[in-house]
CSV table of C-alpha atoms and ligand atoms in Angstrom, one decimal:
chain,number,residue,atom,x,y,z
A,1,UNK,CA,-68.9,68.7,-58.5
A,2,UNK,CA,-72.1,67.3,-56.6
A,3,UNK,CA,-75.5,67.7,-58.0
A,4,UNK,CA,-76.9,69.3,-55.2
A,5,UNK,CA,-80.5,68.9,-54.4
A,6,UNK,CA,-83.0,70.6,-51.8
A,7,UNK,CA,-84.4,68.1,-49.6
A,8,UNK,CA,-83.6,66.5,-46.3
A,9,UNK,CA,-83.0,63.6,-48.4
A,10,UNK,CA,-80.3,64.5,-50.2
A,11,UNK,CA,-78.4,66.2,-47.0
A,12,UNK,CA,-78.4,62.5,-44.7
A,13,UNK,CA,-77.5,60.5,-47.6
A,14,UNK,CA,-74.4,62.6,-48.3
A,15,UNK,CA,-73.9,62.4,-44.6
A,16,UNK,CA,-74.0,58.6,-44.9
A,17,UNK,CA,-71.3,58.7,-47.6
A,18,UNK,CA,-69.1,61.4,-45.9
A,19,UNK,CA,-66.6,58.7,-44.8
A,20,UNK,CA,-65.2,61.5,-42.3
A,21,UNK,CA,-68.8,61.0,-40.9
A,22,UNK,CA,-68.1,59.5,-37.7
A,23,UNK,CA,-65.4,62.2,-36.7
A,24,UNK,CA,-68.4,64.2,-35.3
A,25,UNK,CA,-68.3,61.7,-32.5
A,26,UNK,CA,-64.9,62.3,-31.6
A,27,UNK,CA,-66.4,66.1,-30.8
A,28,UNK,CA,-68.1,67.6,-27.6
A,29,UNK,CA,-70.9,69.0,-29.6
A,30,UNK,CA,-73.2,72.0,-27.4
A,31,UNK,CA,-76.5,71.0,-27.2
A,32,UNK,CA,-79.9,72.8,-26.4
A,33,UNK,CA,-81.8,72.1,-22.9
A,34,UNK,CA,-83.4,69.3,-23.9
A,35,UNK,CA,-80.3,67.6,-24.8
A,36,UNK,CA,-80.3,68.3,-28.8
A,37,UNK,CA,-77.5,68.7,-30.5
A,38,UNK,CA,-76.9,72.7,-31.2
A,39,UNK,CA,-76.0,73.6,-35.1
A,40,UNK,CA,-72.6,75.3,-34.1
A,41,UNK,CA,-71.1,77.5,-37.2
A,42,UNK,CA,-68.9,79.1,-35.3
A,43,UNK,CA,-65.7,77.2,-35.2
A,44,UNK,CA,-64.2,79.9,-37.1
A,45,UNK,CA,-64.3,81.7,-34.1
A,46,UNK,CA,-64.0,79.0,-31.4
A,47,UNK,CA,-63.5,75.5,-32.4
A,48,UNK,CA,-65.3,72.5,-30.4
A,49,UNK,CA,-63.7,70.7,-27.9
A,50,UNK,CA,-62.2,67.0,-29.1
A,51,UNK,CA,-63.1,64.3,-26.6
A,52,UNK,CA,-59.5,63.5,-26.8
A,53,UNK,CA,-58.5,66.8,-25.6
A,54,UNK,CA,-59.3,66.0,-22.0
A,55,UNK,CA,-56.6,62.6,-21.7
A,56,UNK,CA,-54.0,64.9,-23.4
A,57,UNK,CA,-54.2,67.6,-20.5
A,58,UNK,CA,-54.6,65.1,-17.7
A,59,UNK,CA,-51.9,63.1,-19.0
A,60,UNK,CA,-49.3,66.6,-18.5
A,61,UNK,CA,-51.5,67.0,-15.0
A,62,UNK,CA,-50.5,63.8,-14.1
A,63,UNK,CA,-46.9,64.2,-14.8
A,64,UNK,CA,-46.7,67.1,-12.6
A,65,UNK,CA,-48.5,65.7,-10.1
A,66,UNK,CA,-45.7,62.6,-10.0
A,67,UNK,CA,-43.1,64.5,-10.9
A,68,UNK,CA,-42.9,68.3,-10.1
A,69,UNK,CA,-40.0,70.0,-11.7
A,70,UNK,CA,-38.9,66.5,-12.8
A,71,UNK,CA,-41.3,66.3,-15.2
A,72,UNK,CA,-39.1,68.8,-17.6
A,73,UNK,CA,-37.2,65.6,-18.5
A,74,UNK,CA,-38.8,62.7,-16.5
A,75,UNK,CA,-42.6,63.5,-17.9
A,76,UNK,CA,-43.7,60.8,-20.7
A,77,UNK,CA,-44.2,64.0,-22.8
A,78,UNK,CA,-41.2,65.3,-21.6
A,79,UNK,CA,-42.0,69.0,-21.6
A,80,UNK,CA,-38.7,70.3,-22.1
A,81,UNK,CA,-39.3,69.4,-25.6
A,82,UNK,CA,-42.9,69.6,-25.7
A,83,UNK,CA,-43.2,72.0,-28.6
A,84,UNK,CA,-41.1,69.7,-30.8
A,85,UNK,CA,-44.4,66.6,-30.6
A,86,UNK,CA,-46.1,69.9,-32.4
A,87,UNK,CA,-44.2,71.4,-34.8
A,88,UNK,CA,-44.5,68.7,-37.6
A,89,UNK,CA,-48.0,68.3,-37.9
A,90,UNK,CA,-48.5,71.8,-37.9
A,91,UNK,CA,-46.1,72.6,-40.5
A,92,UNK,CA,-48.2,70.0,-42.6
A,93,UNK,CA,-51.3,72.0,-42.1
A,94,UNK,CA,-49.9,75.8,-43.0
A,95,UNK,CA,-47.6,74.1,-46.0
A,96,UNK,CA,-44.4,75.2,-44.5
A,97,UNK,CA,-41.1,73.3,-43.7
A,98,UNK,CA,-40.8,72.3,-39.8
A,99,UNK,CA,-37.8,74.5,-39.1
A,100,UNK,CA,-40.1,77.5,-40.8
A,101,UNK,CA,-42.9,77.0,-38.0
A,102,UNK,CA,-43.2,78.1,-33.9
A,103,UNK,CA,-45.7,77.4,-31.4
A,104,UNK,CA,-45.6,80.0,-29.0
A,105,UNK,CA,-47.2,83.2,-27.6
A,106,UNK,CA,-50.9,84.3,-28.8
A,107,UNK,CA,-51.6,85.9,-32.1
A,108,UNK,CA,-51.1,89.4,-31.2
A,109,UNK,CA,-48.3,89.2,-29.8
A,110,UNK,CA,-46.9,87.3,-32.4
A,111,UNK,CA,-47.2,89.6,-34.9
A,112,UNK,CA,-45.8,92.2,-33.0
A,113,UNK,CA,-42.8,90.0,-32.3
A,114,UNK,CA,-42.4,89.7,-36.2
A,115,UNK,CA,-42.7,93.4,-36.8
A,116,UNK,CA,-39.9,94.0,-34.4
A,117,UNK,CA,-37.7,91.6,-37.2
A,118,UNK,CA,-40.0,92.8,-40.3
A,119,UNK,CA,-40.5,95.9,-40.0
A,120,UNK,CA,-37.9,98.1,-40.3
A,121,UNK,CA,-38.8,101.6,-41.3
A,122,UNK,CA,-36.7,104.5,-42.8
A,123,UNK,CA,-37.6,108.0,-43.1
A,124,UNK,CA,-38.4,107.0,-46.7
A,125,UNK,CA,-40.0,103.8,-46.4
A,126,UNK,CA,-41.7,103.3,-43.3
A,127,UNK,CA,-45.6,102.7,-44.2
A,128,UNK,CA,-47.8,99.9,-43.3
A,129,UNK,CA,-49.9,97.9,-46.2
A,130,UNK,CA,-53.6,96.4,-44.3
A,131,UNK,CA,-57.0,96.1,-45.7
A,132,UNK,CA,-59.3,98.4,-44.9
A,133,UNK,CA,-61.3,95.9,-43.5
A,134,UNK,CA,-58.3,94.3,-41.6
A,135,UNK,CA,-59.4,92.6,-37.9
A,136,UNK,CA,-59.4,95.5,-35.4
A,137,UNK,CA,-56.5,93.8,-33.4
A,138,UNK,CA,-54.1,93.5,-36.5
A,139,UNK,CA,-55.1,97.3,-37.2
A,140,UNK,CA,-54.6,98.6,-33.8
A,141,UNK,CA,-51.2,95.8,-33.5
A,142,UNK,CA,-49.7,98.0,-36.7
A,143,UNK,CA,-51.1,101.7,-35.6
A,144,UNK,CA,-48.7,101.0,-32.7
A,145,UNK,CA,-46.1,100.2,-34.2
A,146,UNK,CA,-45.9,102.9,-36.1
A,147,UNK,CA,-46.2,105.4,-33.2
A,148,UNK,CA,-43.4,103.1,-31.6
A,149,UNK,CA,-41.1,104.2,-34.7
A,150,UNK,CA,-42.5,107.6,-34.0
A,151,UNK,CA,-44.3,107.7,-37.1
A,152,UNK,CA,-47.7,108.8,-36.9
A,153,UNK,CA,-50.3,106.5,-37.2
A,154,UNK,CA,-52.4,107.9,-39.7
A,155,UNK,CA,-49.8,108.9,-42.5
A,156,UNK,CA,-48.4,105.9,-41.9
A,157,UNK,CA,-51.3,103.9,-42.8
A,158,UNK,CA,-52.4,102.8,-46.4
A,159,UNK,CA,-55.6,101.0,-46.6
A,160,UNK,CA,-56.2,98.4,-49.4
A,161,UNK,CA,-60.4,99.1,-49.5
A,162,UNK,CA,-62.9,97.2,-51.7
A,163,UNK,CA,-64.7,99.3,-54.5
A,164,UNK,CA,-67.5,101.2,-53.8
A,165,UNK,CA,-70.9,98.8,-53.0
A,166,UNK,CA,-68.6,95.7,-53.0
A,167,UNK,CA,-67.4,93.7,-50.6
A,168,UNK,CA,-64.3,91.8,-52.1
A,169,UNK,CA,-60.5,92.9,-52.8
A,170,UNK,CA,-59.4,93.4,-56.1
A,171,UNK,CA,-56.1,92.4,-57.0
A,172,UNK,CA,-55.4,95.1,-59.5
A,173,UNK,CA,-55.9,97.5,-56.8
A,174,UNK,CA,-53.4,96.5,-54.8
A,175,UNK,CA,-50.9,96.7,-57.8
A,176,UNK,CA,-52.1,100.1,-58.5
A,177,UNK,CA,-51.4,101.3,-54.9
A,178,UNK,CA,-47.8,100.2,-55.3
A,179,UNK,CA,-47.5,101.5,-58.2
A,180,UNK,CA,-48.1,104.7,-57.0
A,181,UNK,CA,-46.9,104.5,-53.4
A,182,UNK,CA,-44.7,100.9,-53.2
A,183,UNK,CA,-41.5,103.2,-52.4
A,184,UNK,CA,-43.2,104.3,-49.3
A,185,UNK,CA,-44.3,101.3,-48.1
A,186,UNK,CA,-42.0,98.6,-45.8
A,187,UNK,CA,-45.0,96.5,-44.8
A,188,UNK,CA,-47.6,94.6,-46.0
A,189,UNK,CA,-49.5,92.7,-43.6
A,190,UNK,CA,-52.8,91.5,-44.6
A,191,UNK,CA,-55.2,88.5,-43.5
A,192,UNK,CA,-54.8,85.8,-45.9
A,193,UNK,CA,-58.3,84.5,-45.1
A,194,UNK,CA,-60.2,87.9,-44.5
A,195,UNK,CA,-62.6,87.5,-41.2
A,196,UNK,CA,-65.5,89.2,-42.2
A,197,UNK,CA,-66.1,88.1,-46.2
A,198,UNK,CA,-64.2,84.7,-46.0
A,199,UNK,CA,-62.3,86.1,-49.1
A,200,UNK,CA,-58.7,83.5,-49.6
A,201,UNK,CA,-56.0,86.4,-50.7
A,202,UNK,CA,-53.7,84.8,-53.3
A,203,UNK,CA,-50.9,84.4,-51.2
A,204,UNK,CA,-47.9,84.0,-53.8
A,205,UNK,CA,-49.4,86.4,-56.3
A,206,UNK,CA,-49.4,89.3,-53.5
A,207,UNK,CA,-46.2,88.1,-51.8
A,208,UNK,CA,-44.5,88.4,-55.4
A,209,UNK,CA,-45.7,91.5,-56.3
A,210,UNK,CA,-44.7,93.3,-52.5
A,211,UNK,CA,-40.9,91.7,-53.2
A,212,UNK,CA,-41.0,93.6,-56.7
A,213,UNK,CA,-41.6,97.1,-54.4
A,214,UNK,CA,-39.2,95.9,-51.7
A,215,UNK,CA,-41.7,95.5,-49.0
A,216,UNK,CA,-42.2,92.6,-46.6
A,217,UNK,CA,-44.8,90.7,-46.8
A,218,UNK,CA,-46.7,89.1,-43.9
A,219,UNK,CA,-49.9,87.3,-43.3
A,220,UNK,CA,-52.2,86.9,-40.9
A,221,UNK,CA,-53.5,83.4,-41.0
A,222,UNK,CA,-56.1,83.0,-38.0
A,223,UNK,CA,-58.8,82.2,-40.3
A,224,UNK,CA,-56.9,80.4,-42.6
A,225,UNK,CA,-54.8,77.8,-40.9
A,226,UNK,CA,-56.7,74.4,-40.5
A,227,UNK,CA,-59.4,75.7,-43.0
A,228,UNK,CA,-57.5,76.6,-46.5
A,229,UNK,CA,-54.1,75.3,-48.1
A,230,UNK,CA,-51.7,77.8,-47.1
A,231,UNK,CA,-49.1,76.7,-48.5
A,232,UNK,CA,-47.0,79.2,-46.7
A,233,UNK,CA,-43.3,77.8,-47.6
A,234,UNK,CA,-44.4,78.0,-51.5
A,235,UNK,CA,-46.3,81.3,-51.3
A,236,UNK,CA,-42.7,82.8,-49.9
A,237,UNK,CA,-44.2,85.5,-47.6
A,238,UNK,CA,-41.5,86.7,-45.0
A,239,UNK,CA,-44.3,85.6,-42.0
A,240,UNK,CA,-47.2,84.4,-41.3
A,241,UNK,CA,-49.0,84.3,-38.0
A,242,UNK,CA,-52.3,82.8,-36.7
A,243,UNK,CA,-53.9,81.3,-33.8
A,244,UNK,CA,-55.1,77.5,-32.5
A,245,UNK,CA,-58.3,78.0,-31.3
A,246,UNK,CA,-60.3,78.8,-34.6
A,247,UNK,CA,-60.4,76.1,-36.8
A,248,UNK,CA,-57.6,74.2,-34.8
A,249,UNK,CA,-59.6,73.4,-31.9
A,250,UNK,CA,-57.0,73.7,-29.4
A,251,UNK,CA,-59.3,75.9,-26.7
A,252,UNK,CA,-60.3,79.3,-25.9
A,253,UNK,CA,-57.0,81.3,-26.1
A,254,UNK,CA,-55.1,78.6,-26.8
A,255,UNK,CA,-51.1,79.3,-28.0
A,256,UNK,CA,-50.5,80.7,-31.4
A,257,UNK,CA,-48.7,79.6,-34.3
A,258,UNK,CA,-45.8,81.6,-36.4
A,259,UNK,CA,-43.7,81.3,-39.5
A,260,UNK,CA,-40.3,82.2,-40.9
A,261,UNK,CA,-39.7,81.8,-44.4
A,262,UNK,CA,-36.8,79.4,-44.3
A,263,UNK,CA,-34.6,82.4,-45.6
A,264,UNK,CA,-35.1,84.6,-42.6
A,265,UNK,CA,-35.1,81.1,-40.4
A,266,UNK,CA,-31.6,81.1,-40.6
A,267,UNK,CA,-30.7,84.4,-40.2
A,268,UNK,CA,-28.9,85.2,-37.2
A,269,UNK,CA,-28.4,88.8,-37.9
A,270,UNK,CA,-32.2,89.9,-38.2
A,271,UNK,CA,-32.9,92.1,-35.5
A,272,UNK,CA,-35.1,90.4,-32.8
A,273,UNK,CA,-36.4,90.3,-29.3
A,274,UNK,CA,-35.0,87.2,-27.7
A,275,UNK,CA,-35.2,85.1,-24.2
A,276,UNK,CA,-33.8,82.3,-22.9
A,277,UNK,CA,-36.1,80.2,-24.9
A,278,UNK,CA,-34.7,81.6,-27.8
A,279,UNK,CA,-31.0,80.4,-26.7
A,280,UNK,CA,-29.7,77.1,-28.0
A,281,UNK,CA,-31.1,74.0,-26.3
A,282,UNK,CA,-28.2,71.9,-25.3
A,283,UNK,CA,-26.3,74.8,-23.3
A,284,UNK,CA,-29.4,76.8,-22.1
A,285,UNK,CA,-29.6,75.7,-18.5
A,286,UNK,CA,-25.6,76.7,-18.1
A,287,UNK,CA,-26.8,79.8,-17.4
A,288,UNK,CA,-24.1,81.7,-17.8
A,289,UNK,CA,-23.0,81.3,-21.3
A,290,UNK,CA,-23.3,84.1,-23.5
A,291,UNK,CA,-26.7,84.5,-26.0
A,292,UNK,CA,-26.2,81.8,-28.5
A,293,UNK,CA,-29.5,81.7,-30.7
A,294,UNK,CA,-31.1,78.8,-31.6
A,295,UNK,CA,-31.2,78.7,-35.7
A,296,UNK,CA,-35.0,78.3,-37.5
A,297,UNK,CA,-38.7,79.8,-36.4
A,298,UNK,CA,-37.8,78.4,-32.5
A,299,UNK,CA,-35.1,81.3,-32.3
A,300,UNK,CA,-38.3,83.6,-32.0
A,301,UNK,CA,-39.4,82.0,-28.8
A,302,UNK,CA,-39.0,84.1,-25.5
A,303,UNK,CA,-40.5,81.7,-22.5
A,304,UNK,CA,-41.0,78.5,-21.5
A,305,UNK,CA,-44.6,77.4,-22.5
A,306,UNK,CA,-47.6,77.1,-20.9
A,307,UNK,CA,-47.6,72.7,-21.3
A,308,UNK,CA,-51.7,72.3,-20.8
A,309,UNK,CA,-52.2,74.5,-23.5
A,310,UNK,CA,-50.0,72.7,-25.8
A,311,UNK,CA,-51.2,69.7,-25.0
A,312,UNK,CA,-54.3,70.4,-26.1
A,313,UNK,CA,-52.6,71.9,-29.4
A,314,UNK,CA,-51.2,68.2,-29.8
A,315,UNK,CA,-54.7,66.5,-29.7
A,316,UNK,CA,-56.0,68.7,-32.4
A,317,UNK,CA,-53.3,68.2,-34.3
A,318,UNK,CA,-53.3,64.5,-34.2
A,319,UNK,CA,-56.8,64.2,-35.2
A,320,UNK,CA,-56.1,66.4,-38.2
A,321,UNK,CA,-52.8,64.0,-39.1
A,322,UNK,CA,-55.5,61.1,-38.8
A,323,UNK,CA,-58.0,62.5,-41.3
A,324,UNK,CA,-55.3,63.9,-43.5
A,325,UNK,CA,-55.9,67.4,-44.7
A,326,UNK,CA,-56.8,66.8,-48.3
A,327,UNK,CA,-59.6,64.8,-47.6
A,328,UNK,CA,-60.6,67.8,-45.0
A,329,UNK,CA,-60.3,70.0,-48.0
A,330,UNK,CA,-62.3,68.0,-50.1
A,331,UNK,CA,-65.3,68.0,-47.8
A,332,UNK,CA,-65.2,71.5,-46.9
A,333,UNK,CA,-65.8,72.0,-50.7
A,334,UNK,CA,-68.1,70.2,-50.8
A,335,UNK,CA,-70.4,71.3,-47.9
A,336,UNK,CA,-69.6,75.0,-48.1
A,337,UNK,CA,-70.8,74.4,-52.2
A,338,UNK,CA,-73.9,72.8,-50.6
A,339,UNK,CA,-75.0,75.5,-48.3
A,340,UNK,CA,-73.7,78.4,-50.8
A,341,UNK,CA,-76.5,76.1,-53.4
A,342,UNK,CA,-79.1,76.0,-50.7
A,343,UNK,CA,-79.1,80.0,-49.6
A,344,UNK,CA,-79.4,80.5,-53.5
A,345,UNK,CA,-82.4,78.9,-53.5
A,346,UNK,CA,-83.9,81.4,-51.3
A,347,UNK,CA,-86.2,83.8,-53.2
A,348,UNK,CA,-85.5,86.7,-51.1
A,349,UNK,CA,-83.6,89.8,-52.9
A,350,UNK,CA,-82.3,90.9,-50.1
A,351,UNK,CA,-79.8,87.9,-49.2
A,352,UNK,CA,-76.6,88.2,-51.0
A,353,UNK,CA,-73.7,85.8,-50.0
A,354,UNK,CA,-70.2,88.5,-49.8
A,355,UNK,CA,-67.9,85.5,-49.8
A,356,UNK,CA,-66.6,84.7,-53.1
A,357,UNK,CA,-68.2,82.3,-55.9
A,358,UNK,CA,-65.1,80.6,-56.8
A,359,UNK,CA,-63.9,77.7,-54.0
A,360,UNK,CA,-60.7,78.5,-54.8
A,361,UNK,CA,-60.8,81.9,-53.0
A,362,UNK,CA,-62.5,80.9,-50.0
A,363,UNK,CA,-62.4,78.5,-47.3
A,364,UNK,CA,-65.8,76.7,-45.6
A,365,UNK,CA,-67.0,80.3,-44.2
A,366,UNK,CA,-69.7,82.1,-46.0
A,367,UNK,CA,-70.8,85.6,-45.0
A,368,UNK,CA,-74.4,85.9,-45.8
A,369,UNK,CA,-75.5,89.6,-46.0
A,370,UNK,CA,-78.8,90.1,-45.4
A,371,UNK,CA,-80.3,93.8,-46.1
A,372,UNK,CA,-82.7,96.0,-44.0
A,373,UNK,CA,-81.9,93.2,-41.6
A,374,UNK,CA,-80.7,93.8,-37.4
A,375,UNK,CA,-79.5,91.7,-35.0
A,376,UNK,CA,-83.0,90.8,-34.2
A,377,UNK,CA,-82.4,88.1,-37.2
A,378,UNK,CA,-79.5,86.8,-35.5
A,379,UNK,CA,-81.4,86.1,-32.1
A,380,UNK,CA,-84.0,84.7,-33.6
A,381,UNK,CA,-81.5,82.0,-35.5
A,382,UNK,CA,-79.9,81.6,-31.9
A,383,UNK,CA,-83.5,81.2,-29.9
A,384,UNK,CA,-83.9,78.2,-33.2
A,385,UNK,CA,-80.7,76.9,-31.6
A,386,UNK,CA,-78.0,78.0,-34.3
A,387,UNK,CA,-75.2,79.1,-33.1
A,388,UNK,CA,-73.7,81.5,-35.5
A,389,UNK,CA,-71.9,85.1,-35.5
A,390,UNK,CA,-73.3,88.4,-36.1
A,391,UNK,CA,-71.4,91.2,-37.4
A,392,UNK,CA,-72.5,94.7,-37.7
A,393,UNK,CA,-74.1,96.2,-39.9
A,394,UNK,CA,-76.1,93.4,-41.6
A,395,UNK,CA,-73.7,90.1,-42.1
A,396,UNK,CA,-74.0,86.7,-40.5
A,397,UNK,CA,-71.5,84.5,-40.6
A,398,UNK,CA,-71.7,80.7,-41.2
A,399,UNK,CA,-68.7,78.2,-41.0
A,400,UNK,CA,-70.1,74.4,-41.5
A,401,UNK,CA,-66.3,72.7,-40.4
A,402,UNK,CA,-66.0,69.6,-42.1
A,403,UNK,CA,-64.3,67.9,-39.0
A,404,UNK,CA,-67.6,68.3,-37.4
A,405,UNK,CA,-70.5,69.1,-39.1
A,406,UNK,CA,-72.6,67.1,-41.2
A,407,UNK,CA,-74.9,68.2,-44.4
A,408,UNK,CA,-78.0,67.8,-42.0
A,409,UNK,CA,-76.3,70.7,-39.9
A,410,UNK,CA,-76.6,72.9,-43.0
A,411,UNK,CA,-79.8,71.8,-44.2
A,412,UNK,CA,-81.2,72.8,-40.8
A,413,UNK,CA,-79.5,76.0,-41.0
A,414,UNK,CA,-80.6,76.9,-43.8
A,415,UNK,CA,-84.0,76.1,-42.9
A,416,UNK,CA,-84.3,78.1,-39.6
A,417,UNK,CA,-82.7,81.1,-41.8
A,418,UNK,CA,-85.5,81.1,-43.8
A,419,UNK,CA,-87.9,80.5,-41.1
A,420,UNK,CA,-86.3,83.4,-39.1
A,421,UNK,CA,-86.9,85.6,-42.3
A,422,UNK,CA,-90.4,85.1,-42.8
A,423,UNK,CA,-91.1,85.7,-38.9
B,501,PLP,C1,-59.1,85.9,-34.2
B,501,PLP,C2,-58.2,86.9,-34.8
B,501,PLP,C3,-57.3,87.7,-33.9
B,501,PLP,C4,-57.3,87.5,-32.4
B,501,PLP,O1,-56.1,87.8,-31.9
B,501,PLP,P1,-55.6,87.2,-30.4
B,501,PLP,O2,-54.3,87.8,-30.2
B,501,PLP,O3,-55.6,85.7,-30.6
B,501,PLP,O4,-56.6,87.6,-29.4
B,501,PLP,C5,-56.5,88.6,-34.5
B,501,PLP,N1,-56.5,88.8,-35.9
B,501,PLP,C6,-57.3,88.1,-36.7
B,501,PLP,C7,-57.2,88.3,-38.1
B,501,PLP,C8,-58.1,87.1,-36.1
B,501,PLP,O5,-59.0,86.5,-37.0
């Protein structure tokens, strides 16, 4: 652990040691009118632009511009096969084994794509597992499908909520509500990185203890994926789902990611949607053949994909297969410990950081609640040229990405917080 200390100081000579340093250049990083660089902590909503990114697209732009349709098989990417050049490197990333991960789609529909294979109600057992703080799109994504089942959507709704005047899940909760209702339930589907506290779910613990009821298990990784160790493969969860354009820099509504625990992958019988992207490779274009469905996670795909977007997904992912995710991992500690030690030193009562203490349980977000506050607070930050995210009723949320930003970032933060507080 670093011995952190308060001063500008300390925050540029840890900058100068970060040897991943120098990756902030490979960034477009938004800067004020003047031309200074803004302090952006919002990747875990929309992560910068590599410079990269832009040779990547033109490069398919090119292609089709030479080549038109010939650039399915002619292309230097040829994009036939485009989602292969992806796969690996992402599978690294989430912990999972290629044939167990999917580009394709965006999140939402994703995850309604593996409720039509995971869940598979009875008149018994038909209830869906969320937080009670799930995202609004995964709660609304699940209400449906339970009205599509023609259940109805309150009944068949159990919410895993935090105690009274806290924030964070509790474990033992979750085992009591099985205990008592784990025969009812054929779903749990819950964010494995939770978007408003930052709180990391123990993935394997939860997965193990939803097998013992007979419930699937599913994640939602969007704020997870390229920011925590998923380890999906190992944490055997049925699914997972998240998105690219979060931590994964791949553009603003970029293509989303899926897995398929390697004992689904192969399992022709599941029920599923399909399309002719979902049909084995070497006889799809015959056309006429009966459905023969491609074996693994690419069995799940429906269209053709859009190429520019994952081409963008590619440069992203190459960068991270540069740095190597460990080392990633290993700063993000670091800096989230950093600002987590300087918005401790603040001597205000009414700042309390909802994220959890312990590293292990959270990734480089922290959600800093600040009481009696508005959003007042949050535009003042912005008008000091922070760039950060405001959610209702008194939380900001900060996430210093180790790909791109430094310690000076946070120290700077941290500093305008204050400031803005004392205004
Ligand atoms: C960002 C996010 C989404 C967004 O869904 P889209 O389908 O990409 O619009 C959904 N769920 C969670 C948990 C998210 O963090």
């Amino acid at each position: 652990m670093l011995n952190y200390n308060q001063g500008l100081q300390f925050a540029l000579e840890q900058d100068k040691r970060d040897e991943l340093a120098t990756y902030r250049n490979q960034f477009h990083i938004p800067k004020n009118q003047d031309g200074h660089d803004l302090i952006y902590m919002t990747g875990n909503s929309l992560g910068l632009q590599p410079k990269n990114t832009k040779a990547y697209v033109n490069q398919e732009l090119d292609d089709w511009a030479k080549l038109g349709v010939e650039g399915h098989t002619q292309a230097k990417n040829p994009w036939l096969h485009y989602h292969e050049f992806l796969t690996n490197n992402m599978a690294k990333i989430v912990g999972a084994k290629p044939e167990e991960v999917i580009i394709m789609n965006t999140l939402t529909v994703n995850l309604h794509l593996m409720m039509v294979s995971f869940y598979k109600p009875t008149k018994q057992r038909y209830k869906i597992l969320i937080e009670a703080d799930a995202f609004p799109s995964d709660k609304f994504a699940v209400e449906s499908q339970l009205r599509h089942h023609g259940f109805n959507d309150k009944e068949g709704l159990i919410l895993w909520h935090s105690r009274p005047n806290e924030e964070l899940l509790h474990f033992d909760d979750l085992k009591t509500i099985l205990k008592n209702q784990g025969h009812e339930i054929a779903l749990i589907l819950l964010g494995g990185v939770n978007y408003y506290t930052g709180q990391y779910l123990n993935l394997k613990r939860i997965t193990k203890l939803g097998h013992q009821y007979h419930c699937k298990v599913g994640f939602d990784c969007a704020h997870g994926a390229g920011n925590v160790a998923l380890n999906l493969h190992d944490s055997g969860a049925d699914f997972a789902v998240w998105c690219s354009y979060k931590y994964l820099n791949s553009g603003p509504g970029s293509l989303a990611g899926c897995f398929v625990h390697e004992r689904h992958a192969h399992n022709k019988t599941l029920n599923r949607f399909t399309g002719w992207w979902s049909h084995n490779k070497e006889s799809r274009f015959n056309m006429r053949d009966a459905f023969d469905l491609l074996p693994g996670a690419e069995g799940w795909q429906l269209s053709n994909p859009p190429i520019l977007s994952m081409a963008a997904i590619r440069a992203s992912l190459d960068l991270f297969s540069e740095v190597g995710f460990d080392k990633l991992l290993n700063k993000s500690k670091a800096l989230t410990g950093y600002f987590e030690y300087l918005i401790n030193q603040i001597k205000n009562d009414n700042i309390k950081i909802i994220t959890p203490k312990n590293p292990e349980k959270r990734g480089c977000q922290l959600s800093i609640q600040v009481k009696n506050a508005d959003k007042t607070l949050h535009d003042k930050l912005t008008n000091l040229g922070v760039i950060s995210d405001w959610r209702e009723p008194d939380v900001i949320r900060c996430a210093p990405v180790p790909l791109y930003n430094s310690f000076e970032d946070v120290y700077r933060l941290v500093e305008k917080l204050k400031k803005s507080l004392s205004e």
